[in-house]
XYZ file of C-alpha atoms in Angstrom:
87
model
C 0.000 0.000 0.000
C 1.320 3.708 -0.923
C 0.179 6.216 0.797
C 1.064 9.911 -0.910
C 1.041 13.421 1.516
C 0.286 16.076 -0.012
C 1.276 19.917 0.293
C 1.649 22.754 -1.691
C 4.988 22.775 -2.315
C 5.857 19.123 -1.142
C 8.529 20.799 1.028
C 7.908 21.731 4.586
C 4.738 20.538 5.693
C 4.118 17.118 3.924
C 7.190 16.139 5.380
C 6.418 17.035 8.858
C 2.663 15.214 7.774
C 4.781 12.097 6.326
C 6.668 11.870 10.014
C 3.538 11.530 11.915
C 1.521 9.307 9.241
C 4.235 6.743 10.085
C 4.206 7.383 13.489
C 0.030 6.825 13.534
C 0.654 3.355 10.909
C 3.100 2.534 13.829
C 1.280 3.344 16.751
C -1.379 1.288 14.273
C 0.462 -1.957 13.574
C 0.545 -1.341 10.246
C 2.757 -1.040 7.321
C 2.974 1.171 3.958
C 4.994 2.939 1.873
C 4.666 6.924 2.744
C 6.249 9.270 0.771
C 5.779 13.039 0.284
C 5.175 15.509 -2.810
C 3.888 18.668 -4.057
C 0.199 18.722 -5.371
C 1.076 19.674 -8.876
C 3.680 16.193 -8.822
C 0.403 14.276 -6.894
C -1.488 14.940 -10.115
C 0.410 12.058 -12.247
C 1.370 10.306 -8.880
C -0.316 6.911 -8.044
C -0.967 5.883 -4.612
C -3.700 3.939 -2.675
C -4.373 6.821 -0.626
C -3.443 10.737 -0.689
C -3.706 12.489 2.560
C -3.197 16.423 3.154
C -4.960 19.694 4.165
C -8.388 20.115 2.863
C -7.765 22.773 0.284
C -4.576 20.988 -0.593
C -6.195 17.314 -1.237
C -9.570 18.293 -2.580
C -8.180 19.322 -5.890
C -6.852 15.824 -6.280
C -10.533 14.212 -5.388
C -11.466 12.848 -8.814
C -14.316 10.636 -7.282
C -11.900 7.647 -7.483
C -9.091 8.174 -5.780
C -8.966 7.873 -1.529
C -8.875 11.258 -0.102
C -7.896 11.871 3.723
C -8.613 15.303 4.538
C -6.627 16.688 8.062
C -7.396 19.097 9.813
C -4.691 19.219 12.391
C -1.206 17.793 10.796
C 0.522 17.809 14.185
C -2.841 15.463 15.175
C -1.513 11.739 15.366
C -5.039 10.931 16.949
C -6.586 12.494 13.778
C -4.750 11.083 11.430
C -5.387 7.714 12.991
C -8.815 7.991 12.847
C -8.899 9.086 9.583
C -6.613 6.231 7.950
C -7.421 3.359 9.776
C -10.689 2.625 7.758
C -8.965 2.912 5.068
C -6.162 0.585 5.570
């Protein structure tokens, strides 16, 4: 499973997103690939699931793809809840 974090410029703040998805997958027992990018680079990207800011991820939302919208990026509890039914 790949899971893709979006930001705007895939610099500063996917990273610190990518840290703490892998902390919540560990905290989860589970196991993915997580890498980062910038949204324009998440365009021709394939993963299972992209996860970002709202207004970041929403303009990747083509009705197929998994989008996990966070609020809070410093939020392991949020982005917990928000993967695990996905995974």
């Amino acid at each position: 499973m790949k899971i893709l974090v979006v930001c705007g410029n895939g610099l500063g703040s996917s990273f610190i997103m990518e840290l703490n998805v892998k902390k919540a997958l560990l905290e989860l027992g589970k196991e993915a690939e997580v890498t980062h990018t910038d949204l324009t680079s998440a365009t021709a990207e394939k993963a299972d699931i992209y996860i970002g800011a709202g207004d970041i991820v929403d303009q990747l939302d083509n009705g197929v793809r998994k989008i996990v919208r966070i609020v809070n990026m410093m939020s392991i509890q949020e982005i917990k809840l928000k993967l695990e039914p996905l995974l």
